[in-house]
């Protein structure tokens, strides 16, 4: 009798179980070729062919597909096998009784790592509990969403109040006596920061193409954030860098190349974003596993093929005052005070303190405040950080905006909010609600991945961005996998989605009678949740 091994990893311990019907299988091998995780394999089974009690049994050998049971090659539920199977003979089934995370920690003594997004949605989603309730009608007519002209631009850069403007009259002419902080008027949606390395070069190029097309052809002044790790030198020296927000994070990866390219830049970048924290893993630094550090990533970042772990904080910046004096001043000076410099922080109970201090910046050089909520995604993180740290974006955005109101300085430092936008369908609706709560604009990265064909979701499907084995070729550097991604198609999909979002934003603005972005117009929002109404100071309805 076979021994029962209860301490070994079993298929029932895994989060996904591969269901296979051998009667439908034609042994074409497409499922194994499509599985980037090597979670299935062919095996030979001994089957009874004929025979009974009185006759000798006869057996035959058949080839079948078996699920791999291991920590490294377990099924992530991406469903690629099901997509390519011509007969529907195989598919992943979610195991509601899995014990994988417990087994992994017990067997390896290590923290579980993954990419994608959190799989814990225990709190509910505040934005889904809010509706746009102020509809302009007879006394304050609604606007025509198609024929009316709407101003869908927002400032990126410090906006000084009237009493701080340095102008005087000279012989009847208005003369500027002191330089003004750099300011750009951009579209209120920014393509979120995802580095070359975290995503494949094909995905990154598709985003860059879409950004250039939207600006040059469509006339929508959208901007793209590069993420930490630098960008190709050819792009740095082209005119298209003016649509790029260059990010510097605590690892400073790729910045040597940016500095070397400065004398040859044909245009200034759209801005500089100093990333202090990330909403999906606040308190953690960046993580790029060695298996995603391809040769071109090494060249751009100036690193060997190794795990690239950014520190959790910028070294040498241990206070808000130091960050203003050192980082912001140096970045502004590097581009001759012509480029807005912003900061990105993870939403937390300390966010308001940071924002309050930045508002009091005597140099007036902090040009934007990016606030990232816990529902954001990430390329790699420890599961404990991804699932159990962070702060929802909605209430913390509202706190920051009201803090600025208390100082009488709302709008001076534009707030850009992100973290889970478009999670349940409409990106435009989420963006509009956040703008009404005080955001000048929004940013998103995960949505772009979904537009490109990401098969992951918020209920633990796939979410293996950290492995470099992305089955869609989006978060991988493997040449065979990245070829699955059609650059032109992805770029077209992003352009189409932005056009649809632009139309939907105008529809919401028209209904509320707003021809410009309703920043802070919380009177336009209602909710059936009393706690949400009290917390966000919006109208409670029933």
Short mmCIF file of C-alpha atoms in Angstrom, two decimals:
data_model
loop_
_atom_site.label_atom_id
_atom_site.label_comp_id
_atom_site.label_asym_id
_atom_site.label_seq_id
_atom_site.Cartn_x
_atom_site.Cartn_y
_atom_site.Cartn_z
CA UNK A 1 0.00 0.00 0.00
CA UNK A 2 1.38 3.42 -1.00
CA UNK A 3 2.41 5.79 1.77
CA UNK A 4 0.38 8.98 2.21
CA UNK A 5 2.70 12.01 2.09
CA UNK A 6 0.81 14.80 3.82
CA UNK A 7 3.83 17.10 4.14
CA UNK A 8 4.65 17.23 0.44
CA UNK A 9 3.18 19.82 -1.91
CA UNK A 10 0.08 18.40 -3.59
CA UNK A 11 -2.08 19.58 -6.47
CA UNK A 12 -4.87 20.35 -4.01
CA UNK A 13 -2.56 22.86 -2.28
CA UNK A 14 -2.18 24.98 -5.43
CA UNK A 15 -4.35 28.03 -6.20
CA UNK A 16 -5.24 26.67 -9.65
CA UNK A 17 -5.97 23.11 -10.76
CA UNK A 18 -5.62 22.17 -14.42
CA UNK A 19 -8.69 20.28 -15.61
CA UNK A 20 -7.89 17.98 -18.53
CA UNK A 21 -10.12 15.76 -20.66
CA UNK A 22 -8.04 13.17 -22.49
CA UNK A 23 -10.98 12.13 -24.68
CA UNK A 24 -10.98 15.54 -26.35
CA UNK A 25 -7.20 15.95 -26.62
CA UNK A 26 -5.66 15.51 -30.08
CA UNK A 27 -2.09 15.76 -28.70
CA UNK A 28 -1.24 18.84 -30.76
CA UNK A 29 1.00 20.27 -28.02
CA UNK A 30 -0.34 23.82 -28.33
CA UNK A 31 -1.20 24.05 -24.63
CA UNK A 32 2.36 23.24 -23.55
CA UNK A 33 3.82 25.65 -26.10
CA UNK A 34 1.56 28.45 -24.82
CA UNK A 35 2.26 27.85 -21.11
CA UNK A 36 5.09 30.20 -20.15
CA UNK A 37 5.25 28.78 -16.61
CA UNK A 38 5.87 25.15 -17.68
CA UNK A 39 2.96 24.22 -15.45
CA UNK A 40 1.87 21.29 -17.63
CA UNK A 41 3.84 18.43 -19.15
CA UNK A 42 3.23 15.28 -21.22
CA UNK A 43 3.41 11.96 -19.40
CA UNK A 44 2.74 8.34 -20.33
CA UNK A 45 -0.02 6.60 -18.42
CA UNK A 46 -0.78 2.92 -18.30
CA UNK A 47 -4.43 2.30 -19.11
CA UNK A 48 -6.44 -0.92 -18.93
CA UNK A 49 -7.41 -1.99 -22.42
CA UNK A 50 -9.39 -5.17 -21.83
CA UNK A 51 -9.75 -8.14 -19.55
CA UNK A 52 -11.79 -9.33 -16.59
CA UNK A 53 -11.54 -11.66 -13.63
CA UNK A 54 -11.29 -14.80 -15.74
CA UNK A 55 -9.07 -13.41 -18.49
CA UNK A 56 -5.65 -11.87 -18.41
CA UNK A 57 -5.68 -8.05 -18.35
CA UNK A 58 -4.32 -6.13 -21.32
CA UNK A 59 -2.94 -2.63 -21.04
CA UNK A 60 -1.95 0.19 -23.35
CA UNK A 61 0.23 3.26 -22.97
CA UNK A 62 -1.27 6.66 -23.73
CA UNK A 63 0.16 10.18 -23.70
CA UNK A 64 -1.73 12.63 -21.47
CA UNK A 65 -1.18 16.11 -20.06
CA UNK A 66 -0.39 16.35 -16.35
CA UNK A 67 -0.13 19.38 -14.10
CA UNK A 68 3.28 20.19 -12.65
CA UNK A 69 3.21 20.32 -8.85
CA UNK A 70 6.03 22.58 -7.64
CA UNK A 71 6.60 26.01 -6.17
CA UNK A 72 8.39 27.22 -9.28
CA UNK A 73 6.18 25.81 -12.02
CA UNK A 74 2.68 25.85 -10.58
CA UNK A 75 -0.29 27.05 -12.65
CA UNK A 76 -1.11 30.76 -12.32
CA UNK A 77 -4.52 30.49 -13.98
CA UNK A 78 -3.68 32.68 -16.99
CA UNK A 79 -5.84 30.50 -19.25
CA UNK A 80 -3.48 30.51 -22.23
CA UNK A 81 -3.83 26.73 -22.56
CA UNK A 82 -7.59 27.06 -22.81
CA UNK A 83 -7.26 29.81 -25.43
CA UNK A 84 -5.15 27.76 -27.82
CA UNK A 85 -6.74 24.32 -27.34
CA UNK A 86 -8.82 23.55 -30.49
CA UNK A 87 -11.15 21.14 -28.68
CA UNK A 88 -11.50 22.71 -25.23
CA UNK A 89 -9.74 19.77 -23.62
CA UNK A 90 -7.90 21.77 -20.95
CA UNK A 91 -8.55 24.74 -18.68
CA UNK A 92 -7.50 26.07 -15.26
CA UNK A 93 -10.01 25.87 -12.42
CA UNK A 94 -9.66 28.04 -9.31
CA UNK A 95 -9.05 26.03 -6.16
CA UNK A 96 -11.04 27.71 -3.40
CA UNK A 97 -9.29 25.62 -0.74
CA UNK A 98 -5.69 26.29 -1.73
CA UNK A 99 -2.91 26.43 0.86
CA UNK A 100 -0.11 27.58 -1.42
CA UNK A 101 1.08 30.62 0.55
CA UNK A 102 1.27 28.61 3.77
CA UNK A 103 3.08 25.74 2.07
CA UNK A 104 5.53 28.10 0.34
CA UNK A 105 6.57 29.88 3.53
CA UNK A 106 6.89 26.62 5.44
CA UNK A 107 9.00 24.96 2.74
CA UNK A 108 11.30 27.85 1.77
CA UNK A 109 11.52 30.14 4.80
CA UNK A 110 11.02 33.06 2.39
CA UNK A 111 8.37 35.69 1.76
CA UNK A 112 5.94 35.10 -1.09
CA UNK A 113 6.63 37.47 -3.99
CA UNK A 114 4.34 38.38 -6.85
CA UNK A 115 3.40 41.12 -9.26
CA UNK A 116 0.11 42.50 -10.50
CA UNK A 117 -2.15 43.72 -7.77
CA UNK A 118 -3.61 42.95 -4.36
CA UNK A 119 -6.06 40.07 -4.19
CA UNK A 120 -7.78 41.30 -1.03
CA UNK A 121 -10.91 43.37 -1.66
CA UNK A 122 -12.39 43.19 1.81
CA UNK A 123 -13.09 46.91 2.19
CA UNK A 124 -15.34 47.44 -0.82
CA UNK A 125 -14.71 50.16 -3.37
CA UNK A 126 -15.60 53.71 -2.35
CA UNK A 127 -15.71 55.14 -5.88
CA UNK A 128 -18.48 52.67 -6.78
CA UNK A 129 -20.57 54.02 -3.90
CA UNK A 130 -20.41 57.56 -5.29
CA UNK A 131 -22.59 58.92 -8.09
CA UNK A 132 -22.66 62.21 -9.96
CA UNK A 133 -25.85 63.69 -8.52
CA UNK A 134 -25.74 67.36 -9.48
CA UNK A 135 -27.38 67.50 -12.91
CA UNK A 136 -27.87 70.93 -14.44
CA UNK A 137 -31.36 71.36 -15.87
CA UNK A 138 -33.77 74.29 -16.23
CA UNK A 139 -32.18 76.85 -13.91
CA UNK A 140 -28.62 75.95 -14.86
CA UNK A 141 -28.82 74.29 -18.28
CA UNK A 142 -26.73 71.28 -19.15
CA UNK A 143 -24.23 71.63 -21.99
CA UNK A 144 -24.15 69.78 -25.29
CA UNK A 145 -21.41 67.19 -24.94
CA UNK A 146 -20.82 67.02 -28.70
CA UNK A 147 -21.13 70.65 -29.81
CA UNK A 148 -19.94 72.60 -26.78
CA UNK A 149 -16.27 73.49 -26.33
CA UNK A 150 -14.73 72.01 -23.17
CA UNK A 151 -11.40 72.92 -21.61
CA UNK A 152 -9.89 69.57 -20.65
CA UNK A 153 -6.50 70.81 -19.53
CA UNK A 154 -4.89 71.00 -16.13
CA UNK A 155 -1.72 72.68 -14.86
CA UNK A 156 1.43 70.68 -14.27
CA UNK A 157 3.73 72.97 -12.29
CA UNK A 158 3.47 75.42 -9.42
CA UNK A 159 0.56 77.88 -9.73
CA UNK A 160 1.21 81.06 -7.74
CA UNK A 161 -1.61 83.00 -6.10
CA UNK A 162 -2.23 86.55 -7.31
CA UNK A 163 -0.46 88.15 -4.34
CA UNK A 164 2.76 86.25 -5.17
CA UNK A 165 2.96 87.18 -8.83
CA UNK A 166 5.93 89.44 -9.53
CA UNK A 167 4.63 91.97 -12.06
CA UNK A 168 4.75 95.76 -12.20
CA UNK A 169 3.69 98.50 -14.58
CA UNK A 170 6.45 100.13 -16.61
CA UNK A 171 5.35 102.91 -18.98
CA UNK A 172 1.96 101.29 -19.33
CA UNK A 173 3.39 97.81 -19.96
CA UNK A 174 3.15 94.85 -17.59
CA UNK A 175 6.69 93.69 -16.84
CA UNK A 176 7.69 90.49 -15.07
CA UNK A 177 10.19 91.30 -12.33
CA UNK A 178 10.95 87.73 -11.20
CA UNK A 179 10.86 84.43 -13.07
CA UNK A 180 7.69 82.39 -12.63
CA UNK A 181 7.80 78.67 -11.76
CA UNK A 182 7.64 76.45 -14.86
CA UNK A 183 4.12 75.39 -15.73
CA UNK A 184 2.65 73.23 -18.49
CA UNK A 185 -1.00 72.79 -19.39
CA UNK A 186 -1.59 69.11 -20.05
CA UNK A 187 -4.43 66.61 -20.38
CA UNK A 188 -5.73 65.53 -16.94
CA UNK A 189 -4.75 61.89 -17.60
CA UNK A 190 -1.13 60.74 -17.33
CA UNK A 191 0.08 57.34 -18.43
CA UNK A 192 1.46 55.92 -15.20
CA UNK A 193 5.10 55.17 -14.55
CA UNK A 194 6.20 51.73 -15.76
CA UNK A 195 9.85 51.24 -16.58
CA UNK A 196 11.56 49.48 -19.45
CA UNK A 197 12.36 46.31 -17.57
CA UNK A 198 9.19 46.11 -15.54
CA UNK A 199 7.36 45.91 -18.87
CA UNK A 200 8.78 44.64 -22.13
CA UNK A 201 10.33 47.04 -24.61
CA UNK A 202 7.45 46.27 -27.01
CA UNK A 203 4.85 47.35 -24.43
CA UNK A 204 6.85 50.45 -23.54
CA UNK A 205 7.27 51.36 -27.19
CA UNK A 206 3.53 50.92 -27.81
CA UNK A 207 2.77 53.39 -25.00
CA UNK A 208 5.31 55.86 -26.40
CA UNK A 209 3.82 55.57 -29.90
CA UNK A 210 0.29 56.11 -28.54
CA UNK A 211 1.47 59.17 -26.58
CA UNK A 212 3.12 60.73 -29.63
CA UNK A 213 0.10 60.00 -31.84
CA UNK A 214 -2.38 61.48 -29.38
CA UNK A 215 -0.31 64.66 -29.18
CA UNK A 216 0.81 65.05 -32.79
CA UNK A 217 -2.25 63.83 -34.67
CA UNK A 218 -5.27 63.90 -32.35
CA UNK A 219 -4.27 67.03 -30.45
CA UNK A 220 -4.75 65.60 -26.95
CA UNK A 221 -1.81 66.81 -24.78
CA UNK A 222 -1.46 63.60 -22.78
CA UNK A 223 1.83 62.81 -21.04
CA UNK A 224 3.61 59.54 -20.29
CA UNK A 225 5.78 58.86 -17.24
CA UNK A 226 8.86 56.78 -18.00
CA UNK A 227 9.17 54.94 -14.70
CA UNK A 228 12.49 54.40 -12.98
CA UNK A 229 15.30 53.12 -15.16
CA UNK A 230 15.89 55.66 -17.92
CA UNK A 231 14.81 55.62 -21.55
CA UNK A 232 16.55 54.96 -24.89
CA UNK A 233 19.12 57.61 -25.81
CA UNK A 234 17.53 58.06 -29.25
CA UNK A 235 14.25 59.09 -27.64
CA UNK A 236 16.04 61.36 -25.14
CA UNK A 237 17.57 63.30 -28.02
CA UNK A 238 14.37 63.50 -30.08
CA UNK A 239 11.59 66.09 -30.02
CA UNK A 240 9.23 63.50 -28.53
CA UNK A 241 10.89 63.71 -25.12
CA UNK A 242 8.68 66.77 -24.54
CA UNK A 243 5.80 64.33 -23.99
CA UNK A 244 7.75 62.33 -21.38
CA UNK A 245 7.85 62.83 -17.62
CA UNK A 246 11.23 61.45 -16.55
CA UNK A 247 11.13 59.61 -13.24
CA UNK A 248 13.94 59.41 -10.74
CA UNK A 249 13.48 56.95 -7.91
CA UNK A 250 15.59 55.83 -5.00
CA UNK A 251 17.67 53.48 -7.17
CA UNK A 252 18.66 56.30 -9.55
CA UNK A 253 18.72 53.68 -12.32
CA UNK A 254 19.25 55.08 -15.80
CA UNK A 255 20.04 58.62 -14.74
CA UNK A 256 23.66 58.55 -15.89
CA UNK A 257 22.40 58.11 -19.43
CA UNK A 258 19.87 60.95 -19.01
CA UNK A 259 22.58 63.28 -17.68
CA UNK A 260 24.92 62.38 -20.54
CA UNK A 261 22.16 63.13 -23.07
CA UNK A 262 21.23 66.56 -21.64
CA UNK A 263 23.58 68.59 -23.90
CA UNK A 264 22.07 66.92 -26.98
CA UNK A 265 18.40 67.13 -26.02
CA UNK A 266 16.29 68.70 -28.79
CA UNK A 267 13.56 69.59 -26.28
CA UNK A 268 12.99 69.72 -22.57
CA UNK A 269 11.08 66.82 -21.02
CA UNK A 270 7.49 67.40 -19.90
CA UNK A 271 8.56 67.14 -16.28
CA UNK A 272 10.56 65.32 -13.63
CA UNK A 273 8.85 62.99 -11.15
CA UNK A 274 10.71 62.06 -7.98
CA UNK A 275 9.21 58.82 -6.70
CA UNK A 276 9.32 58.56 -2.93
CA UNK A 277 6.70 55.82 -2.57
CA UNK A 278 4.36 53.55 -4.50
CA UNK A 279 0.75 52.87 -3.54
CA UNK A 280 0.81 49.11 -4.12
CA UNK A 281 3.78 48.57 -1.80
CA UNK A 282 4.30 51.64 0.41
CA UNK A 283 7.46 51.55 2.46
CA UNK A 284 9.13 49.18 -0.02
CA UNK A 285 11.65 50.07 -2.68
CA UNK A 286 11.53 48.93 -6.27
CA UNK A 287 12.10 45.31 -7.27
CA UNK A 288 13.25 44.08 -10.67
CA UNK A 289 14.18 40.42 -10.61
CA UNK A 290 17.34 39.31 -12.42
CA UNK A 291 15.39 37.22 -14.91
CA UNK A 292 13.85 40.45 -16.26
CA UNK A 293 17.18 42.32 -16.56
CA UNK A 294 17.79 41.72 -20.25
CA UNK A 295 20.89 42.97 -22.04
CA UNK A 296 19.29 46.19 -23.25
CA UNK A 297 17.94 46.84 -19.74
CA UNK A 298 21.51 46.47 -18.44
CA UNK A 299 22.73 48.99 -21.00
CA UNK A 300 20.03 51.57 -20.27
CA UNK A 301 20.40 51.27 -16.50
CA UNK A 302 24.15 50.68 -16.43
CA UNK A 303 23.89 47.57 -14.26
CA UNK A 304 24.91 43.89 -14.38
CA UNK A 305 22.40 41.08 -14.66
CA UNK A 306 21.27 40.89 -11.05
CA UNK A 307 18.27 41.58 -8.85
CA UNK A 308 17.79 45.36 -8.90
CA UNK A 309 16.40 46.42 -5.54
CA UNK A 310 15.84 50.12 -4.97
CA UNK A 311 16.09 51.38 -1.37
CA UNK A 312 12.77 52.17 0.36
CA UNK A 313 13.77 55.84 0.66
CA UNK A 314 15.94 58.29 -1.26
CA UNK A 315 19.33 58.15 0.38
CA UNK A 316 20.23 61.47 1.97
CA UNK A 317 16.63 62.72 2.02
CA UNK A 318 15.39 62.20 5.53
CA UNK A 319 13.02 65.14 5.81
CA UNK A 320 10.70 67.18 3.64
CA UNK A 321 12.93 70.22 4.03
CA UNK A 322 15.94 68.29 2.73
CA UNK A 323 13.99 67.01 -0.24
CA UNK A 324 13.07 70.57 -1.18
CA UNK A 325 16.58 71.91 -0.75
CA UNK A 326 18.46 69.03 -2.37
CA UNK A 327 16.40 67.01 -4.79
CA UNK A 328 13.91 69.57 -6.04
CA UNK A 329 16.41 72.40 -6.26
CA UNK A 330 19.01 70.26 -8.04
CA UNK A 331 16.52 68.86 -10.54
CA UNK A 332 15.15 72.31 -11.29
CA UNK A 333 18.65 73.69 -11.68
CA UNK A 334 19.66 70.82 -13.98
CA UNK A 335 17.01 71.90 -16.49
CA UNK A 336 17.54 75.63 -15.89
CA UNK A 337 14.25 76.00 -13.97
CA UNK A 338 12.26 75.36 -17.14
CA UNK A 339 10.84 71.93 -16.28
CA UNK A 340 8.21 71.20 -13.56
CA UNK A 341 9.47 68.88 -10.83
CA UNK A 342 6.89 66.81 -8.95
CA UNK A 343 6.91 64.26 -6.16
CA UNK A 344 5.12 60.90 -5.99
CA UNK A 345 4.20 59.42 -2.62
CA UNK A 346 2.15 56.48 -1.45
CA UNK A 347 -1.17 57.42 0.13
CA UNK A 348 -0.86 57.05 3.88
CA UNK A 349 -1.73 58.84 7.11
CA UNK A 350 1.43 60.93 6.62
CA UNK A 351 0.53 62.19 3.13
CA UNK A 352 -1.19 65.34 4.39
CA UNK A 353 1.88 66.32 6.40
CA UNK A 354 4.04 66.00 3.31
CA UNK A 355 1.61 68.01 1.17
CA UNK A 356 1.22 70.74 3.81
CA UNK A 357 4.97 71.21 4.00
CA UNK A 358 5.37 71.28 0.23
CA UNK A 359 2.71 74.00 0.04
CA UNK A 360 4.87 76.11 2.37
CA UNK A 361 7.94 75.62 0.17
CA UNK A 362 9.52 79.10 0.05
CA UNK A 363 11.23 78.39 -3.28
CA UNK A 364 7.94 77.70 -5.11
CA UNK A 365 9.63 74.93 -7.09
CA UNK A 366 7.52 71.89 -6.20
CA UNK A 367 5.39 71.50 -9.30
CA UNK A 368 3.09 68.58 -8.55
CA UNK A 369 1.96 66.07 -5.96
CA UNK A 370 1.27 62.52 -7.20
CA UNK A 371 -0.72 60.49 -4.66
CA UNK A 372 -0.87 56.72 -5.22
CA UNK A 373 -3.49 54.54 -3.52
CA UNK A 374 -3.30 50.91 -2.40
CA UNK A 375 -5.35 49.51 -5.30
CA UNK A 376 -2.50 50.27 -7.72
CA UNK A 377 -0.50 47.53 -9.40
CA UNK A 378 3.19 46.70 -9.34
CA UNK A 379 5.74 44.68 -11.29
CA UNK A 380 7.08 42.89 -8.21
CA UNK A 381 6.45 43.01 -4.49
CA UNK A 382 6.36 40.90 -1.37
CA UNK A 383 2.81 39.63 -1.01
CA UNK A 384 2.70 40.87 2.58
CA UNK A 385 3.23 44.44 1.34
CA UNK A 386 0.90 44.14 -1.60
CA UNK A 387 -2.01 42.78 0.41
CA UNK A 388 -1.60 44.35 3.83
CA UNK A 389 -0.13 47.85 3.50
CA UNK A 390 -1.36 51.05 1.96
CA UNK A 391 -4.24 53.51 2.07
CA UNK A 392 -7.25 53.95 -0.23
CA UNK A 393 -6.83 56.90 -2.56
CA UNK A 394 -10.24 58.53 -2.13
CA UNK A 395 -10.16 59.71 1.46
CA UNK A 396 -6.48 60.68 1.43
CA UNK A 397 -6.94 62.77 -1.72
CA UNK A 398 -9.83 64.54 -0.02
CA UNK A 399 -7.73 65.14 3.10
CA UNK A 400 -4.93 66.74 1.06
CA UNK A 401 -7.30 68.98 -0.86
CA UNK A 402 -9.05 70.15 2.32
CA UNK A 403 -5.67 70.78 3.94
CA UNK A 404 -4.82 73.10 1.06
CA UNK A 405 -8.18 74.85 1.49
CA UNK A 406 -7.43 75.40 5.17
CA UNK A 407 -4.27 77.22 4.13
CA UNK A 408 -6.11 79.09 1.38
CA UNK A 409 -3.70 77.56 -1.16
CA UNK A 410 -5.78 75.04 -3.10
CA UNK A 411 -4.60 74.63 -6.64
CA UNK A 412 -1.09 75.96 -5.99
CA UNK A 413 0.47 72.49 -6.19
CA UNK A 414 -1.62 70.34 -8.57
CA UNK A 415 -2.65 66.97 -7.14
CA UNK A 416 -2.64 63.91 -9.39
CA UNK A 417 -4.35 60.82 -7.96
CA UNK A 418 -4.08 57.15 -8.94
CA UNK A 419 -4.54 53.62 -7.68
CA UNK A 420 -7.14 51.24 -9.09
CA UNK A 421 -8.89 53.59 -11.52
CA UNK A 422 -11.13 51.81 -14.01
CA UNK A 423 -11.11 48.73 -11.81
CA UNK A 424 -14.83 48.00 -12.25
CA UNK A 425 -15.40 49.32 -15.74
CA UNK A 426 -15.30 53.05 -16.36
CA UNK A 427 -12.02 54.89 -16.04
CA UNK A 428 -13.69 58.20 -16.98
CA UNK A 429 -16.23 57.95 -14.16
CA UNK A 430 -13.52 57.25 -11.58
CA UNK A 431 -11.39 60.10 -12.91
CA UNK A 432 -14.29 62.54 -12.84
CA UNK A 433 -15.19 61.66 -9.26
CA UNK A 434 -11.59 62.09 -8.08
CA UNK A 435 -11.40 65.45 -9.84
CA UNK A 436 -14.59 66.54 -8.05
CA UNK A 437 -12.95 65.48 -4.77
CA UNK A 438 -9.93 67.71 -5.42
CA UNK A 439 -7.59 66.11 -7.95
CA UNK A 440 -6.28 68.21 -10.83
CA UNK A 441 -5.67 65.04 -12.80
CA UNK A 442 -5.24 61.29 -12.55
CA UNK A 443 -2.71 58.66 -13.59
CA UNK A 444 -2.89 54.95 -14.28
CA UNK A 445 -0.51 52.22 -15.37
CA UNK A 446 -2.38 49.01 -14.71
CA UNK A 447 -5.23 50.02 -17.01
CA UNK A 448 -2.76 50.30 -19.89
CA UNK A 449 -1.70 46.70 -19.29
CA UNK A 450 -5.31 45.56 -19.38
CA UNK A 451 -5.84 47.45 -22.63
CA UNK A 452 -2.78 45.64 -24.02
CA UNK A 453 -4.20 42.23 -23.15
CA UNK A 454 -3.13 41.47 -19.56
CA UNK A 455 -4.88 38.30 -18.38
CA UNK A 456 -4.43 39.02 -14.66
CA UNK A 457 -7.15 40.34 -12.40
CA UNK A 458 -7.88 41.39 -8.82
CA UNK A 459 -8.87 37.90 -7.71
CA UNK A 460 -5.44 36.28 -7.98
CA UNK A 461 -5.49 35.24 -11.62
CA UNK A 462 -1.96 35.21 -13.07
CA UNK A 463 -0.31 38.15 -11.22
CA UNK A 464 3.12 36.74 -12.06
CA UNK A 465 4.67 39.93 -13.43
CA UNK A 466 7.68 39.42 -11.16
CA UNK A 467 8.67 36.12 -12.77
CA UNK A 468 9.41 37.52 -16.23
CA UNK A 469 7.15 34.80 -17.66
CA UNK A 470 4.16 37.00 -18.52
CA UNK A 471 2.04 34.87 -20.87
CA UNK A 472 0.86 37.99 -22.74
CA UNK A 473 4.42 39.26 -23.32
CA UNK A 474 3.67 42.49 -21.45
CA UNK A 475 5.82 42.09 -18.33
CA UNK A 476 8.48 39.83 -19.80
CA UNK A 477 11.86 40.23 -21.49
CA UNK A 478 11.76 36.75 -23.04
CA UNK A 479 11.91 37.19 -26.83
CA UNK A 480 9.51 34.32 -27.52
CA UNK A 481 6.92 35.75 -25.13
CA UNK A 482 7.24 39.41 -26.12
CA UNK A 483 6.53 38.46 -29.76
CA UNK A 484 2.97 37.70 -28.66
CA UNK A 485 2.47 41.44 -28.27
CA UNK A 486 1.47 43.39 -31.40
CA UNK A 487 2.98 46.87 -30.89
CA UNK A 488 0.76 48.62 -33.43
CA UNK A 489 -2.39 46.96 -32.12
CA UNK A 490 -1.58 47.86 -28.52
CA UNK A 491 -0.85 51.48 -29.48
CA UNK A 492 -4.13 51.65 -31.42
CA UNK A 493 -6.07 50.21 -28.48
CA UNK A 494 -4.57 52.80 -26.11
CA UNK A 495 -5.44 55.64 -28.51
CA UNK A 496 -9.01 54.35 -28.89
CA UNK A 497 -9.45 54.01 -25.13
CA UNK A 498 -8.24 57.57 -24.52
CA UNK A 499 -10.64 58.85 -27.19
CA UNK A 500 -13.53 57.00 -25.54
CA UNK A 501 -12.49 58.34 -22.12
CA UNK A 502 -12.30 61.89 -23.52
CA UNK A 503 -15.87 61.59 -24.81
CA UNK A 504 -17.12 60.19 -21.49
CA UNK A 505 -15.42 62.96 -19.51
CA UNK A 506 -17.15 65.56 -21.67
CA UNK A 507 -20.48 63.76 -21.18
CA UNK A 508 -20.11 64.00 -17.40
CA UNK A 509 -18.94 67.62 -17.54
CA UNK A 510 -21.84 68.53 -19.79
CA UNK A 511 -24.41 66.98 -17.47
CA UNK A 512 -23.10 69.00 -14.54
CA UNK A 513 -22.90 72.22 -16.56
CA UNK A 514 -19.10 72.46 -16.35
CA UNK A 515 -17.12 73.59 -19.38
CA UNK A 516 -13.81 73.21 -17.51
CA UNK A 517 -12.58 70.57 -15.09
CA UNK A 518 -14.66 70.68 -11.88
CA UNK A 519 -11.70 70.46 -9.50
CA UNK A 520 -12.98 70.24 -5.92
CA UNK A 521 -16.65 70.44 -6.92
CA UNK A 522 -17.73 67.90 -4.32
CA UNK A 523 -21.26 69.34 -4.45
CA UNK A 524 -21.66 67.39 -7.71
CA UNK A 525 -21.32 64.06 -5.89
CA UNK A 526 -23.76 62.02 -3.81
CA UNK A 527 -23.58 58.69 -1.99
CA UNK A 528 -25.96 56.25 -0.34
CA UNK A 529 -23.30 55.36 2.22
CA UNK A 530 -23.50 57.56 5.33
CA UNK A 531 -19.92 56.80 6.36
CA UNK A 532 -18.61 57.77 2.93
CA UNK A 533 -20.70 60.96 3.00
CA UNK A 534 -19.34 61.98 6.41
CA UNK A 535 -15.74 61.08 5.59
CA UNK A 536 -15.59 62.84 2.23
CA UNK A 537 -17.98 65.67 3.09
CA UNK A 538 -20.38 64.98 0.22
CA UNK A 539 -24.17 64.77 0.15
CA UNK A 540 -25.82 61.72 1.70
CA UNK A 541 -28.89 60.44 -0.14
CA UNK A 542 -31.32 57.55 0.25
#
